[in-house]
Tab-separated table of N, CA and C in Angstrom:
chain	number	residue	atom	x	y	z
A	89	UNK	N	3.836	15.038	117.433
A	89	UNK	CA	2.508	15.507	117.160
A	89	UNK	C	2.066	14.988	115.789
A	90	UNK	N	0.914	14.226	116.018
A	90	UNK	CA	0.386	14.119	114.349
A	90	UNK	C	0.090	15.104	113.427
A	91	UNK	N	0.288	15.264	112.386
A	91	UNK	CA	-0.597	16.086	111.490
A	91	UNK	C	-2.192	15.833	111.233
A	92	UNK	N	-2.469	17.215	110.424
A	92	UNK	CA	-4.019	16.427	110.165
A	92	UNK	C	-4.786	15.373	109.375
A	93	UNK	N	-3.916	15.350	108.307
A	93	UNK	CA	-3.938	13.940	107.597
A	93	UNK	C	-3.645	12.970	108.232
A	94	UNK	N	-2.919	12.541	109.594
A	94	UNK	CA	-2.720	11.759	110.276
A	94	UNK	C	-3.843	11.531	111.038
A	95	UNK	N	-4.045	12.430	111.712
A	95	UNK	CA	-5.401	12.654	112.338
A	95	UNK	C	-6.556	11.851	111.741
A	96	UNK	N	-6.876	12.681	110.293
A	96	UNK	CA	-8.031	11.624	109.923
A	96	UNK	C	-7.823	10.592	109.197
A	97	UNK	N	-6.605	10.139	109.307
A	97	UNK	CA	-6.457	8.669	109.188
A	97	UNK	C	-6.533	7.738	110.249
A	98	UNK	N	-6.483	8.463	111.712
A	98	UNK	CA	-6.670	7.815	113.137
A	98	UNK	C	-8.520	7.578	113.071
A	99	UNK	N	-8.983	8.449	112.651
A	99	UNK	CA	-10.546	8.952	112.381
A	99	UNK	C	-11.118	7.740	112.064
A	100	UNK	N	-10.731	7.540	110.554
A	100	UNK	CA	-11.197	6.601	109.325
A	100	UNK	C	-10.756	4.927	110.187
A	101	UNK	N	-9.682	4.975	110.552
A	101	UNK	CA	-9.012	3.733	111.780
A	101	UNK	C	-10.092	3.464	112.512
A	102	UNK	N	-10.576	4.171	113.694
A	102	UNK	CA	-11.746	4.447	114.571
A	102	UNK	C	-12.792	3.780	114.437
A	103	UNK	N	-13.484	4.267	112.746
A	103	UNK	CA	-14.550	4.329	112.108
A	103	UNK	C	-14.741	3.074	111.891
A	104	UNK	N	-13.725	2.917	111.282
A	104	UNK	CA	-13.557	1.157	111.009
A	104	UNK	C	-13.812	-0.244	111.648
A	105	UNK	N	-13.028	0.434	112.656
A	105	UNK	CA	-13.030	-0.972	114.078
A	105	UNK	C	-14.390	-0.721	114.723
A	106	UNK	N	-15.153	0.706	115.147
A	106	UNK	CA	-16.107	0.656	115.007
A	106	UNK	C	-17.220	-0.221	114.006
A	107	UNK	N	-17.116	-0.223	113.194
A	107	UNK	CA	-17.898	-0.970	112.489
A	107	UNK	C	-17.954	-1.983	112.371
A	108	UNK	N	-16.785	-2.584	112.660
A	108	UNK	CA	-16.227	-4.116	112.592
A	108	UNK	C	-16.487	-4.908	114.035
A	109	UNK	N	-16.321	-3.582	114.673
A	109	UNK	CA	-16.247	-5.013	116.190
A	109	UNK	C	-17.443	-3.637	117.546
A	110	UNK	N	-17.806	-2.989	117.255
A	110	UNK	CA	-18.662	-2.043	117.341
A	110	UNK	C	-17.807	-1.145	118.710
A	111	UNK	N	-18.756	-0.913	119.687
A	111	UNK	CA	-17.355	0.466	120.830
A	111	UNK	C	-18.166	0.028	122.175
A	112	UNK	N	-18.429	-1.115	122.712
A	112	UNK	CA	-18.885	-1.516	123.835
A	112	UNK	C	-17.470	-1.566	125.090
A	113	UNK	N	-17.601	-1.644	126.257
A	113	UNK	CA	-16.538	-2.109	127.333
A	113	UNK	C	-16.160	-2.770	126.825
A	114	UNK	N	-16.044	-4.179	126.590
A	114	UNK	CA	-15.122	-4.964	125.929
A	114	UNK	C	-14.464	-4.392	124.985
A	115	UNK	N	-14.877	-3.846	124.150
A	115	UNK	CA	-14.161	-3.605	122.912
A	115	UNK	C	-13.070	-2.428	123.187
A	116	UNK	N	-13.547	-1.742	123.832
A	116	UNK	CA	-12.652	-0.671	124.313
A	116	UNK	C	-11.212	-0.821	125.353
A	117	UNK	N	-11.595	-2.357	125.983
A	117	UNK	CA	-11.045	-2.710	126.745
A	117	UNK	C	-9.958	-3.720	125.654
A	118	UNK	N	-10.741	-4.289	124.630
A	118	UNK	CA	-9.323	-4.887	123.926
A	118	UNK	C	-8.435	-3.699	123.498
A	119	UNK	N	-9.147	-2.444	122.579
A	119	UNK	CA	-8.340	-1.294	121.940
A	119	UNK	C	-7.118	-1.071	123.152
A	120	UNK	N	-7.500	-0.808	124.262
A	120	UNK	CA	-6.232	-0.422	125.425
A	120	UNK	C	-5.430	-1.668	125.479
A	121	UNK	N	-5.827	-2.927	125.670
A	121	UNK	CA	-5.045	-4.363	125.823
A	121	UNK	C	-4.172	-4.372	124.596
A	122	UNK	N	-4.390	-4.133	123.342
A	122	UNK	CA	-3.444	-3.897	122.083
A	122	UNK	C	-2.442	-3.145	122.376
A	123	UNK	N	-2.769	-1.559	123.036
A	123	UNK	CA	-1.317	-1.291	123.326
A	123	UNK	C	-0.464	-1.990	124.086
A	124	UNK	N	-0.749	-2.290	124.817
A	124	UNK	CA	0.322	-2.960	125.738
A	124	UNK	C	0.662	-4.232	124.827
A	125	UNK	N	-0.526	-5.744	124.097
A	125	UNK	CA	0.631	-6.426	123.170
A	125	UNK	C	1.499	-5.332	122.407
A	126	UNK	N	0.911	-4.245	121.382
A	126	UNK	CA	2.579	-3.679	120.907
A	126	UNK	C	3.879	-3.201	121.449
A	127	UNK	N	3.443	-2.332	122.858
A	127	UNK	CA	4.354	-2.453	123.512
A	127	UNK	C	5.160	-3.373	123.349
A	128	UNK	N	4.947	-5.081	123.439
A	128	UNK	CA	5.604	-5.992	124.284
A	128	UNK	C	6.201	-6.340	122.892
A	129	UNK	N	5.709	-6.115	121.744
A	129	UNK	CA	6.498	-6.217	120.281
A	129	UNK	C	7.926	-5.186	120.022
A	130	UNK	N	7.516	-3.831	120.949
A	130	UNK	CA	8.690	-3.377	120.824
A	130	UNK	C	9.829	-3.783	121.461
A	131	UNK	N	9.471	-4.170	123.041
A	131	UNK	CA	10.650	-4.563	123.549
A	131	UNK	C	10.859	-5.924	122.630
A	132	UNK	N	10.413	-7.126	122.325
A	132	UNK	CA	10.592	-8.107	121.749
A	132	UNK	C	11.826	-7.643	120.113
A	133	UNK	N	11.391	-6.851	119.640
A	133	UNK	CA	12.334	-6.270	118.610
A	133	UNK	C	13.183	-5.260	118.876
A	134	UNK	N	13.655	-5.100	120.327
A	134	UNK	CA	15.013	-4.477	120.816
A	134	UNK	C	15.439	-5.330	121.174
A	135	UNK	N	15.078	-6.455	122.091
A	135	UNK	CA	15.992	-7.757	122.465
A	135	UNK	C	16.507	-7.857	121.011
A	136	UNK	N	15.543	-8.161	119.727
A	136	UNK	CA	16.102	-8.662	118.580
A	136	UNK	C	17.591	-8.087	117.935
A	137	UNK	N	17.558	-6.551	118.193
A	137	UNK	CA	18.457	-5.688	118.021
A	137	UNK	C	19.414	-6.180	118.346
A	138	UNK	N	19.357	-6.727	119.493
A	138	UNK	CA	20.575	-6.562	120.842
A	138	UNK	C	20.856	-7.814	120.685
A	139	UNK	N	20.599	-8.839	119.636
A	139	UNK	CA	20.973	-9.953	120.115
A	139	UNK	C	21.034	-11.027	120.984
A	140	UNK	N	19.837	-10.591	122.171
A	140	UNK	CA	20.128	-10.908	123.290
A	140	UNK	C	19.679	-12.436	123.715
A	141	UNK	N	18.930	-12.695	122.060
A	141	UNK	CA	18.460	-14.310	122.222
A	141	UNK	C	19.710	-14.894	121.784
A	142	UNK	N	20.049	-15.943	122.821
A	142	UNK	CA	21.080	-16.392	121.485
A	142	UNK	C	20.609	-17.449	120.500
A	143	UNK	N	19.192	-18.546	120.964
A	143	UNK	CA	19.059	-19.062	119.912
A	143	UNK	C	18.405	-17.838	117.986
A	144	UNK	N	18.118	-16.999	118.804
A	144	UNK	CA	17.597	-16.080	117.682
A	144	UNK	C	18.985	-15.048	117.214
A	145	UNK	N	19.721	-14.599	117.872
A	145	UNK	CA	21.069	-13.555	117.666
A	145	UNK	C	20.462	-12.576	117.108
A	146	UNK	N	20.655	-11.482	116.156
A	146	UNK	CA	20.086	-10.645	115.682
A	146	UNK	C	18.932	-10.802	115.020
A	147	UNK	N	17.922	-11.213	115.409
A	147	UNK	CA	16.863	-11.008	114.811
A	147	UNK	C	16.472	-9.913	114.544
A	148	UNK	N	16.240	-8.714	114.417
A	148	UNK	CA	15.514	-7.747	114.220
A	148	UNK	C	16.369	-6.521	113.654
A	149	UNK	N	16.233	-5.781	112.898
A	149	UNK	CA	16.913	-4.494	112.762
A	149	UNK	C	16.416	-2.702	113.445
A	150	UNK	N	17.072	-2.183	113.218
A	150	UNK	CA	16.535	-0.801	113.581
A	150	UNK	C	15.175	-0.184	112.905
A	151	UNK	N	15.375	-0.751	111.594
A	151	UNK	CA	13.979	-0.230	111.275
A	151	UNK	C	12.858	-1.108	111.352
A	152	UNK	N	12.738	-2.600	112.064
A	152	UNK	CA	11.766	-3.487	112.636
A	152	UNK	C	11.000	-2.708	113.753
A	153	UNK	N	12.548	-2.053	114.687
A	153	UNK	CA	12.185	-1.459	115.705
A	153	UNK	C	11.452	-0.407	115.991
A	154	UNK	N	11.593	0.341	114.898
A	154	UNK	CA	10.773	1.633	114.070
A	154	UNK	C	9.886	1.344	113.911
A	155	UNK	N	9.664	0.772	113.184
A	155	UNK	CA	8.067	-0.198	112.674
A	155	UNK	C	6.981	-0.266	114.042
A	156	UNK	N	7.748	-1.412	114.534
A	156	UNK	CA	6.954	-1.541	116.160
A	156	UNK	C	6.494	-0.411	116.866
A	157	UNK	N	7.702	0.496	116.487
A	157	UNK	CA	7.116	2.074	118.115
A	157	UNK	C	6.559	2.790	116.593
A	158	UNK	N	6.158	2.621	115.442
A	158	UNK	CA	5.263	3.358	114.875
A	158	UNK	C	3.521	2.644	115.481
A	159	UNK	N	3.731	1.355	115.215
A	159	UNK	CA	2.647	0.640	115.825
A	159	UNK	C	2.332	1.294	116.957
A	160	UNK	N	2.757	1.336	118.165
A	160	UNK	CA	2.380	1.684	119.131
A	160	UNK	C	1.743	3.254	119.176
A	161	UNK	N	2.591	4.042	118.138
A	161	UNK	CA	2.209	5.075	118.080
A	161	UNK	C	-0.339	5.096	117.874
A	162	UNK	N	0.510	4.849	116.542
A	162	UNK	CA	-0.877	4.387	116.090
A	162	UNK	C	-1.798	3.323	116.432
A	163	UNK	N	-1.702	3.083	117.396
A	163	UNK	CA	-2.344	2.196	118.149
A	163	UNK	C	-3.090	2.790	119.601
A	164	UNK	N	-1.911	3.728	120.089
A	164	UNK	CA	-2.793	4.705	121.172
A	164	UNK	C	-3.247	5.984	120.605
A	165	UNK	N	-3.186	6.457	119.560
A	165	UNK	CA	-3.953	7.608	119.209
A	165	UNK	C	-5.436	6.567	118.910
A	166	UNK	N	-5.071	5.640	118.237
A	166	UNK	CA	-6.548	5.075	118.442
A	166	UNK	C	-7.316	4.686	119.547
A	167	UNK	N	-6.429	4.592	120.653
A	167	UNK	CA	-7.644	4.105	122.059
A	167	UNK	C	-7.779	5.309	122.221
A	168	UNK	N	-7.019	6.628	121.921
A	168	UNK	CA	-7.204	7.843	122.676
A	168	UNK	C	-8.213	8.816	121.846
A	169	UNK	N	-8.338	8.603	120.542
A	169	UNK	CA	-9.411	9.256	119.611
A	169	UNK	C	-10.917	7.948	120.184
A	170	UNK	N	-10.571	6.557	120.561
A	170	UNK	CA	-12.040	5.473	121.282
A	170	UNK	C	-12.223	6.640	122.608
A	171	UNK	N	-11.865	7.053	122.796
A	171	UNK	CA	-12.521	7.220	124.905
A	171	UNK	C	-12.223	8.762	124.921
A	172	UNK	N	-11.647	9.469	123.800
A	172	UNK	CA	-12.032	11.089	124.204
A	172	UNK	C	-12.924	11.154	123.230
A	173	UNK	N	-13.936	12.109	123.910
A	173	UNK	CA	-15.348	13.150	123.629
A	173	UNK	C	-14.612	13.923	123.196
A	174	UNK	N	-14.566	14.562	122.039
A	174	UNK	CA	-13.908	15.629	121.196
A	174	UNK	C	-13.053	15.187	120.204
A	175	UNK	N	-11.321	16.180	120.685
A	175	UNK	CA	-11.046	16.530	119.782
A	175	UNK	C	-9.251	15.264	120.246
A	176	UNK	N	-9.265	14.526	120.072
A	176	UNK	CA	-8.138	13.757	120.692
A	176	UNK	C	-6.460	14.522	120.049
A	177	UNK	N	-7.058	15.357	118.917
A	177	UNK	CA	-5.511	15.986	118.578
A	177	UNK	C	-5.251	17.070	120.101
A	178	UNK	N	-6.195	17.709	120.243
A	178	UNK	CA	-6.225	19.032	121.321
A	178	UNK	C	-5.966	17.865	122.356
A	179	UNK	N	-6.292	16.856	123.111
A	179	UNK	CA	-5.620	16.434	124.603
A	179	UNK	C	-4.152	15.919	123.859
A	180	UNK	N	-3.718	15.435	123.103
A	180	UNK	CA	-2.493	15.195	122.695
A	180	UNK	C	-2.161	16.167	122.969
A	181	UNK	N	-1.670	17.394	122.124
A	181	UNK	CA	-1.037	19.122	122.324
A	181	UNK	C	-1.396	19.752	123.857
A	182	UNK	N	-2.054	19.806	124.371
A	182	UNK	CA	-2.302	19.909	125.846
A	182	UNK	C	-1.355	18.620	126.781
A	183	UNK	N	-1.451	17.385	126.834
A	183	UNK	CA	-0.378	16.961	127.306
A	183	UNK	C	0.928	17.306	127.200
A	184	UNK	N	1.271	17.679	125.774
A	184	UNK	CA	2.540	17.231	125.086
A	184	UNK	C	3.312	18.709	125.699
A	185	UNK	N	1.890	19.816	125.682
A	185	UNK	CA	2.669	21.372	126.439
A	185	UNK	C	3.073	20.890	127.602
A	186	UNK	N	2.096	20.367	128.438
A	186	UNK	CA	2.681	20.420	129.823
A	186	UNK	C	3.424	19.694	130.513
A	187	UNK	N	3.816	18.526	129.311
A	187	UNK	CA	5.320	17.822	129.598
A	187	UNK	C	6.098	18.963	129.215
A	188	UNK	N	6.457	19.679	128.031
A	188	UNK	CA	7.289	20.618	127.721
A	188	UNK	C	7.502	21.775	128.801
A	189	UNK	N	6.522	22.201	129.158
A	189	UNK	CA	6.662	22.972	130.269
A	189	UNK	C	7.290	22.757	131.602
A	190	UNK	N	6.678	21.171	131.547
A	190	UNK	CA	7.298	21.110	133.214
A	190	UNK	C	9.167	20.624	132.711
A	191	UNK	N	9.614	20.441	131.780
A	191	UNK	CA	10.789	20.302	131.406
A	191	UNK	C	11.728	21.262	131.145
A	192	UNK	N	11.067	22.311	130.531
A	192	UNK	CA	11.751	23.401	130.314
A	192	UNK	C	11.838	23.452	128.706
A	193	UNK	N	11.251	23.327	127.715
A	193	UNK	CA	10.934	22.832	126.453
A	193	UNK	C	9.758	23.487	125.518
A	194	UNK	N	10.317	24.031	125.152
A	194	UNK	CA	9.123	24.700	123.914
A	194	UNK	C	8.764	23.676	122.557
């Protein structure tokens, strides 16, 4: 769960790219297309982990990998603060219960 300083740093994020590249279909449609390139940065820096290139061998460390799934983090609170009407912390905490719930998880 973010905090609220996190929050309106997703806000001020928003505000920004708004301004820069404005909030049309396209644009909204790259914000969602970004997650998925970071996605593909994370797996790209677990192969790195793992060694699994061999012309590359360990490229990457644990905290590259960190890095990346922070990206991603902050990358879908931003498509998800672009395309929710409101309050995007409240559908976060409303999802996040009713994964917990259906798990058995407080």
């Amino acid at each position: 769960m973010l905090s609220t300083d996190q929050w309106s740093t997703i806000h001020a994020l928003v505000a920004w790219l708004d301004r820069e590249n404005g909030r049309s279909r396209h644009e909204i449609s790259m914000r969602l297309l970004k997650l998925v390139e970071e996605a593909g940065e994370v797996a790209q820096a677990y192969i790195g982990t793992q060694g699994q290139n061999p012309r590359k061998g360990r490229s990457h460390s644990v905290d590259d990998l960190a890095g990346e799934l922070c990206d991603v983090i902050v990358t879908a609170a931003v498509a998800l603060t672009t395309i929710t009407d409101g309050d995007p912390a409240a559908t976060l905490d409303a999802k996040l219960k009713r994964i917990a719930d259906r798990v058995g998880v407080q």
